[in-house]
Amino acid sequence: MGRLDILVHSIAFANKDELKGSFLNTTREGFAMALDISAYSLIALSREAMPLLEKKSGSILALTYYGGQKVFPNYNVMGVAKAALEMSIRYLAEAVGPEGVRVNAISAGPLRTLASSGVGGFNQIAGHVASKAPLRRNITQEDVAGAAVYLSSDLARGVTGEIHFVDSGYNIIGL
Ligand code: 0WE
């Protein structure tokens, strides 16, 4: 297999029924599945990747969403899973830091992808962000790619355990 420079975690799943209606209706099975696939998978992947990742220069990058820090309508159990993912970033950063491996996440603003295509009210969310965010626009795939290249590269050699927002600045706004 050779060596790995970068591991990108970009996987999440919750049952469609859990991504609508009241959070009170979150099922034990739906909760377990969302956290298993969306958060625990980072720990499992990181453990398997560690023997392959370059010591002193390897890095791990995950993708998260502001719904892991604030409440968004319908995001529900995915918000809890992203909160677990974001805290796992910090614990993993501490665990693999001594080998010189860094662990960070990008918290991206709403972006049209396969994962967001099944999301009811996506256009409304994107429209709201574009009207309120400091940059008054939605992000692009290239915006995320730029941050990903930076965080994965030696340019970010002193950065680990960080949740880096690529969201046109939306997260700094109070109202
Ligand atoms: O993290 C996500 C969504 C990830 C996701 C998407 C699906 C669609 C298909 C997880 N599980 C599933 N399950 C499916 O069956 N996003 C950041 C995009 C997203 O999802 C939302 C959002 C946004 C934004 C759900 C509700 C409200 C807003």
PDB file of C-alpha atoms and ligand atoms in Angstrom:
ATOM      1  CA  MET A   1       0.000   0.000   0.000  1.00  0.00           C
ATOM      2  CA  GLY A   2       2.866   2.434   0.581  1.00  0.00           C
ATOM      3  CA  ARG A   3       2.392   5.536   2.697  1.00  0.00           C
ATOM      4  CA  LEU A   4      -0.396   8.062   3.245  1.00  0.00           C
ATOM      5  CA  ASP A   5       0.049  11.847   3.440  1.00  0.00           C
ATOM      6  CA  ILE A   6      -3.581  12.791   4.004  1.00  0.00           C
ATOM      7  CA  LEU A   7      -6.769  11.111   5.235  1.00  0.00           C
ATOM      8  CA  VAL A   8     -10.052  12.863   4.376  1.00  0.00           C
ATOM      9  CA  HIS A   9     -13.175  11.837   6.311  1.00  0.00           C
ATOM     10  CA  SER A  10     -16.275  12.814   4.375  1.00  0.00           C
ATOM     11  CA  ILE A  11     -19.039  10.475   5.409  1.00  0.00           C
ATOM     12  CA  ALA A  12     -22.292  11.053   7.276  1.00  0.00           C
ATOM     13  CA  PHE A  13     -25.648   9.373   7.442  1.00  0.00           C
ATOM     14  CA  ALA A  14     -28.891   9.638   9.343  1.00  0.00           C
ATOM     15  CA  ASN A  15     -32.184   7.994   8.425  1.00  0.00           C
ATOM     16  CA  LYS A  16     -34.278  10.360   6.315  1.00  0.00           C
ATOM     17  CA  ASP A  17     -37.074  10.255   8.938  1.00  0.00           C
ATOM     18  CA  GLU A  18     -34.644  11.572  11.569  1.00  0.00           C
ATOM     19  CA  LEU A  19     -33.898  14.677   9.442  1.00  0.00           C
ATOM     20  CA  LYS A  20     -37.403  16.058   9.757  1.00  0.00           C
ATOM     21  CA  GLY A  21     -39.913  16.769  12.492  1.00  0.00           C
ATOM     22  CA  SER A  22     -39.257  16.995  16.217  1.00  0.00           C
ATOM     23  CA  PHE A  23     -35.912  15.997  17.731  1.00  0.00           C
ATOM     24  CA  LEU A  24     -38.000  14.408  20.507  1.00  0.00           C
ATOM     25  CA  ASN A  25     -38.852  11.631  18.058  1.00  0.00           C
ATOM     26  CA  THR A  26     -35.202  10.624  17.565  1.00  0.00           C
ATOM     27  CA  THR A  27     -35.078   6.840  17.952  1.00  0.00           C
ATOM     28  CA  ARG A  28     -32.393   4.903  19.846  1.00  0.00           C
ATOM     29  CA  GLU A  29     -31.569   3.015  16.627  1.00  0.00           C
ATOM     30  CA  GLY A  30     -31.462   6.224  14.540  1.00  0.00           C
ATOM     31  CA  PHE A  31     -29.235   7.907  17.117  1.00  0.00           C
ATOM     32  CA  ALA A  32     -26.850   4.941  17.239  1.00  0.00           C
ATOM     33  CA  MET A  33     -26.632   4.694  13.449  1.00  0.00           C
ATOM     34  CA  ALA A  34     -26.091   8.451  12.878  1.00  0.00           C
ATOM     35  CA  LEU A  35     -23.321   8.603  15.498  1.00  0.00           C
ATOM     36  CA  ASP A  36     -21.744   5.330  14.382  1.00  0.00           C
ATOM     37  CA  ILE A  37     -21.524   6.261  10.694  1.00  0.00           C
ATOM     38  CA  SER A  38     -20.959  10.020  11.056  1.00  0.00           C
ATOM     39  CA  ALA A  39     -18.688  10.233  14.118  1.00  0.00           C
ATOM     40  CA  TYR A  40     -17.256   6.882  15.245  1.00  0.00           C
ATOM     41  CA  SER A  41     -16.084   6.220  11.685  1.00  0.00           C
ATOM     42  CA  LEU A  42     -13.466   8.977  12.104  1.00  0.00           C
ATOM     43  CA  ILE A  43     -11.924   7.165  15.066  1.00  0.00           C
ATOM     44  CA  ALA A  44     -11.971   3.789  13.296  1.00  0.00           C
ATOM     45  CA  LEU A  45     -10.464   5.229  10.087  1.00  0.00           C
ATOM     46  CA  SER A  46      -7.820   7.198  11.964  1.00  0.00           C
ATOM     47  CA  ARG A  47      -6.717   4.113  13.914  1.00  0.00           C
ATOM     48  CA  GLU A  48      -6.316   2.054  10.721  1.00  0.00           C
ATOM     49  CA  ALA A  49      -4.600   4.935   8.911  1.00  0.00           C
ATOM     50  CA  MET A  50      -2.060   5.712  11.646  1.00  0.00           C
ATOM     51  CA  PRO A  51       0.444   2.998  10.633  1.00  0.00           C
ATOM     52  CA  LEU A  52       0.326   4.348   7.048  1.00  0.00           C
ATOM     53  CA  LEU A  53       0.334   8.089   7.757  1.00  0.00           C
ATOM     54  CA  GLU A  54       3.650   9.912   7.509  1.00  0.00           C
ATOM     55  CA  LYS A  55       5.048  10.731  10.944  1.00  0.00           C
ATOM     56  CA  LYS A  56       5.713  14.468  11.387  1.00  0.00           C
ATOM     57  CA  SER A  57       3.792  15.481   8.252  1.00  0.00           C
ATOM     58  CA  GLY A  58       0.649  13.355   7.936  1.00  0.00           C
ATOM     59  CA  SER A  59      -2.729  14.957   8.493  1.00  0.00           C
ATOM     60  CA  ILE A  60      -6.353  13.999   8.922  1.00  0.00           C
ATOM     61  CA  LEU A  61      -9.210  16.233   7.746  1.00  0.00           C
ATOM     62  CA  ALA A  62     -12.938  15.861   8.386  1.00  0.00           C
ATOM     63  CA  LEU A  63     -15.992  17.804   7.221  1.00  0.00           C
ATOM     64  CA  THR A  64     -18.534  19.157   9.654  1.00  0.00           C
ATOM     65  CA  TYR A  65     -21.456  21.597   9.817  1.00  0.00           C
ATOM     66  CA  TYR A  66     -22.497  24.453  12.129  1.00  0.00           C
ATOM     67  CA  GLY A  67     -25.515  22.304  13.094  1.00  0.00           C
ATOM     68  CA  GLY A  68     -23.075  20.560  15.454  1.00  0.00           C
ATOM     69  CA  GLN A  69     -22.732  23.794  17.467  1.00  0.00           C
ATOM     70  CA  LYS A  70     -26.097  25.542  17.056  1.00  0.00           C
ATOM     71  CA  VAL A  71     -29.631  24.280  16.544  1.00  0.00           C
ATOM     72  CA  PHE A  72     -30.917  24.209  12.962  1.00  0.00           C
ATOM     73  CA  PRO A  73     -34.440  23.112  12.024  1.00  0.00           C
ATOM     74  CA  ASN A  74     -34.564  19.429  10.970  1.00  0.00           C
ATOM     75  CA  TYR A  75     -30.803  18.812  11.308  1.00  0.00           C
ATOM     76  CA  ASN A  76     -31.698  16.995  14.528  1.00  0.00           C
ATOM     77  CA  VAL A  77     -29.611  13.899  15.288  1.00  0.00           C
ATOM     78  CA  MET A  78     -27.017  14.923  12.676  1.00  0.00           C
ATOM     79  CA  GLY A  79     -26.292  17.935  14.887  1.00  0.00           C
ATOM     80  CA  VAL A  80     -25.537  15.616  17.794  1.00  0.00           C
ATOM     81  CA  ALA A  81     -23.366  13.468  15.514  1.00  0.00           C
ATOM     82  CA  LYS A  82     -21.421  16.533  14.299  1.00  0.00           C
ATOM     83  CA  ALA A  83     -20.913  17.668  17.915  1.00  0.00           C
ATOM     84  CA  ALA A  84     -19.447  14.211  18.638  1.00  0.00           C
ATOM     85  CA  LEU A  85     -17.330  14.419  15.470  1.00  0.00           C
ATOM     86  CA  GLU A  86     -15.967  17.853  16.404  1.00  0.00           C
ATOM     87  CA  MET A  87     -15.001  16.758  19.919  1.00  0.00           C
ATOM     88  CA  SER A  88     -13.456  13.592  18.431  1.00  0.00           C
ATOM     89  CA  ILE A  89     -11.271  15.874  16.271  1.00  0.00           C
ATOM     90  CA  ARG A  90      -9.860  17.436  19.442  1.00  0.00           C
ATOM     91  CA  TYR A  91      -9.310  14.154  21.321  1.00  0.00           C
ATOM     92  CA  LEU A  92      -7.747  12.569  18.228  1.00  0.00           C
ATOM     93  CA  ALA A  93      -5.500  15.599  17.736  1.00  0.00           C
ATOM     94  CA  GLU A  94      -4.177  15.043  21.250  1.00  0.00           C
ATOM     95  CA  ALA A  95      -3.843  11.290  20.715  1.00  0.00           C
ATOM     96  CA  VAL A  96      -1.826  11.418  17.463  1.00  0.00           C
ATOM     97  CA  GLY A  97      -0.067  14.760  17.998  1.00  0.00           C
ATOM     98  CA  PRO A  98       2.991  13.110  19.579  1.00  0.00           C
ATOM     99  CA  GLU A  99       3.612  11.276  16.228  1.00  0.00           C
ATOM    100  CA  GLY A 100       3.414  14.637  14.417  1.00  0.00           C
ATOM    101  CA  VAL A 101       0.065  13.861  12.810  1.00  0.00           C
ATOM    102  CA  ARG A 102      -2.497  16.704  12.775  1.00  0.00           C
ATOM    103  CA  VAL A 103      -6.310  16.411  12.894  1.00  0.00           C
ATOM    104  CA  ASN A 104      -8.618  19.241  11.788  1.00  0.00           C
ATOM    105  CA  ALA A 105     -12.102  19.811  10.401  1.00  0.00           C
ATOM    106  CA  ILE A 106     -13.681  22.221   7.958  1.00  0.00           C
ATOM    107  CA  SER A 107     -17.123  23.471   8.936  1.00  0.00           C
ATOM    108  CA  ALA A 108     -18.556  24.307   5.537  1.00  0.00           C
ATOM    109  CA  GLY A 109     -21.535  26.529   4.831  1.00  0.00           C
ATOM    110  CA  PRO A 110     -24.465  25.074   2.869  1.00  0.00           C
ATOM    111  CA  LEU A 111     -23.242  23.643  -0.439  1.00  0.00           C
ATOM    112  CA  ARG A 112     -25.165  21.785  -3.127  1.00  0.00           C
ATOM    113  CA  THR A 113     -23.933  18.189  -2.968  1.00  0.00           C
ATOM    114  CA  LEU A 114     -25.407  14.714  -3.145  1.00  0.00           C
ATOM    115  CA  ALA A 115     -25.759  14.795   0.672  1.00  0.00           C
ATOM    116  CA  SER A 116     -27.716  18.065   0.612  1.00  0.00           C
ATOM    117  CA  SER A 117     -29.935  17.079  -2.317  1.00  0.00           C
ATOM    118  CA  GLY A 118     -32.174  15.098   0.042  1.00  0.00           C
ATOM    119  CA  VAL A 119     -32.536  18.063   2.397  1.00  0.00           C
ATOM    120  CA  GLY A 120     -35.922  19.773   2.481  1.00  0.00           C
ATOM    121  CA  GLY A 121     -35.697  23.581   2.581  1.00  0.00           C
ATOM    122  CA  PHE A 122     -32.091  23.634   1.393  1.00  0.00           C
ATOM    123  CA  ASN A 123     -32.715  26.652  -0.877  1.00  0.00           C
ATOM    124  CA  GLN A 124     -34.215  28.563   2.050  1.00  0.00           C
ATOM    125  CA  ILE A 125     -31.139  27.809   4.207  1.00  0.00           C
ATOM    126  CA  ALA A 126     -28.729  28.826   1.432  1.00  0.00           C
ATOM    127  CA  GLY A 127     -30.717  32.013   0.739  1.00  0.00           C
ATOM    128  CA  HIS A 128     -30.677  32.976   4.418  1.00  0.00           C
ATOM    129  CA  VAL A 129     -26.911  32.467   4.719  1.00  0.00           C
ATOM    130  CA  ALA A 130     -26.265  34.458   1.525  1.00  0.00           C
ATOM    131  CA  SER A 131     -28.311  37.398   2.863  1.00  0.00           C
ATOM    132  CA  LYS A 132     -26.812  37.441   6.408  1.00  0.00           C
ATOM    133  CA  ALA A 133     -23.207  36.260   6.047  1.00  0.00           C
ATOM    134  CA  PRO A 134     -20.487  38.964   6.072  1.00  0.00           C
ATOM    135  CA  LEU A 135     -19.464  38.061   2.503  1.00  0.00           C
ATOM    136  CA  ARG A 136     -23.161  38.077   1.365  1.00  0.00           C
ATOM    137  CA  ARG A 137     -22.743  34.975  -0.762  1.00  0.00           C
ATOM    138  CA  ASN A 138     -22.772  31.222  -0.460  1.00  0.00           C
ATOM    139  CA  ILE A 139     -19.540  29.270  -0.503  1.00  0.00           C
ATOM    140  CA  THR A 140     -18.270  27.287  -3.479  1.00  0.00           C
ATOM    141  CA  GLN A 141     -16.599  23.895  -3.712  1.00  0.00           C
ATOM    142  CA  GLU A 142     -13.385  25.804  -4.519  1.00  0.00           C
ATOM    143  CA  ASP A 143     -13.682  27.762  -1.256  1.00  0.00           C
ATOM    144  CA  VAL A 144     -13.698  24.471   0.656  1.00  0.00           C
ATOM    145  CA  ALA A 145     -10.914  23.033  -1.518  1.00  0.00           C
ATOM    146  CA  GLY A 146      -8.620  25.995  -0.760  1.00  0.00           C
ATOM    147  CA  ALA A 147      -9.016  25.516   2.991  1.00  0.00           C
ATOM    148  CA  ALA A 148      -8.616  21.738   2.598  1.00  0.00           C
ATOM    149  CA  VAL A 149      -5.318  22.139   0.720  1.00  0.00           C
ATOM    150  CA  TYR A 150      -4.052  24.570   3.368  1.00  0.00           C
ATOM    151  CA  LEU A 151      -5.068  22.410   6.355  1.00  0.00           C
ATOM    152  CA  SER A 152      -3.712  19.228   4.742  1.00  0.00           C
ATOM    153  CA  SER A 153      -0.412  20.773   3.750  1.00  0.00           C
ATOM    154  CA  ASP A 154       2.697  21.857   5.578  1.00  0.00           C
ATOM    155  CA  LEU A 155       1.416  25.462   5.463  1.00  0.00           C
ATOM    156  CA  ALA A 156      -0.771  24.476   8.444  1.00  0.00           C
ATOM    157  CA  ARG A 157       2.040  22.605  10.238  1.00  0.00           C
ATOM    158  CA  GLY A 158       1.244  24.377  13.509  1.00  0.00           C
ATOM    159  CA  VAL A 159      -2.526  23.840  13.337  1.00  0.00           C
ATOM    160  CA  THR A 160      -4.283  20.857  14.917  1.00  0.00           C
ATOM    161  CA  GLY A 161      -7.562  20.160  16.713  1.00  0.00           C
ATOM    162  CA  GLU A 162      -9.119  23.080  14.843  1.00  0.00           C
ATOM    163  CA  ILE A 163     -12.673  23.464  13.508  1.00  0.00           C
ATOM    164  CA  HIS A 164     -12.134  25.865  10.616  1.00  0.00           C
ATOM    165  CA  PHE A 165     -15.234  27.636   9.268  1.00  0.00           C
ATOM    166  CA  VAL A 166     -15.541  28.100   5.507  1.00  0.00           C
ATOM    167  CA  ASP A 167     -18.948  29.747   5.579  1.00  0.00           C
ATOM    168  CA  SER A 168     -18.622  33.339   4.284  1.00  0.00           C
ATOM    169  CA  GLY A 169     -18.317  34.299   7.972  1.00  0.00           C
ATOM    170  CA  TYR A 170     -21.906  33.303   8.795  1.00  0.00           C
ATOM    171  CA  ASN A 171     -20.957  31.758  12.172  1.00  0.00           C
ATOM    172  CA  ILE A 172     -19.767  35.077  13.671  1.00  0.00           C
ATOM    173  CA  ILE A 173     -23.165  36.751  13.194  1.00  0.00           C
ATOM    174  CA  GLY A 174     -25.520  36.937  16.203  1.00  0.00           C
ATOM    175  CA  LEU A 175     -28.632  38.249  14.476  1.00  0.00           C
TER     176      LEU A 175
HETATM  177  O1  0WE B   1     -24.585  16.976   7.066  1.00  0.00           O
HETATM  178  C1  0WE B   1     -25.385  17.252   6.203  1.00  0.00           C
HETATM  179  C2  0WE B   1     -26.335  16.191   5.667  1.00  0.00           C
HETATM  180  C3  0WE B   1     -25.787  14.779   5.743  1.00  0.00           C
HETATM  181  C4  0WE B   1     -26.844  13.745   5.474  1.00  0.00           C
HETATM  182  C5  0WE B   1     -27.668  13.796   4.346  1.00  0.00           C
HETATM  183  C6  0WE B   1     -28.615  12.805   4.148  1.00  0.00           C
HETATM  184  C7  0WE B   1     -29.567  12.863   2.997  1.00  0.00           C
HETATM  185  C8  0WE B   1     -30.045  11.486   2.617  1.00  0.00           C
HETATM  186  C9  0WE B   1     -26.990  12.701   6.366  1.00  0.00           C
HETATM  187  N1  0WE B   1     -27.907  11.723   6.182  1.00  0.00           N
HETATM  188  C10 0WE B   1     -28.699  11.751   5.093  1.00  0.00           C
HETATM  189  N2  0WE B   1     -29.615  10.747   4.941  1.00  0.00           N
HETATM  190  C11 0WE B   1     -30.318  10.588   3.797  1.00  0.00           C
HETATM  191  O2  0WE B   1     -31.169   9.681   3.716  1.00  0.00           O
HETATM  192  N3  0WE B   1     -25.464  18.547   5.735  1.00  0.00           N
HETATM  193  C12 0WE B   1     -24.575  19.556   6.296  1.00  0.00           C
HETATM  194  C13 0WE B   1     -26.421  18.998   4.723  1.00  0.00           C
HETATM  195  C14 0WE B   1     -27.682  19.347   5.448  1.00  0.00           C
HETATM  196  O3  0WE B   1     -28.533  18.385   5.879  1.00  0.00           O
HETATM  197  C15 0WE B   1     -29.584  19.014   6.535  1.00  0.00           C
HETATM  198  C16 0WE B   1     -29.382  20.397   6.522  1.00  0.00           C
HETATM  199  C17 0WE B   1     -28.162  20.614   5.828  1.00  0.00           C
HETATM  200  C18 0WE B   1     -27.506  21.940   5.554  1.00  0.00           C
HETATM  201  C19 0WE B   1     -30.727  18.454   7.127  1.00  0.00           C
HETATM  202  C20 0WE B   1     -31.658  19.303   7.717  1.00  0.00           C
HETATM  203  C21 0WE B   1     -31.448  20.670   7.733  1.00  0.00           C
HETATM  204  C22 0WE B   1     -30.319  21.244   7.121  1.00  0.00           C
END
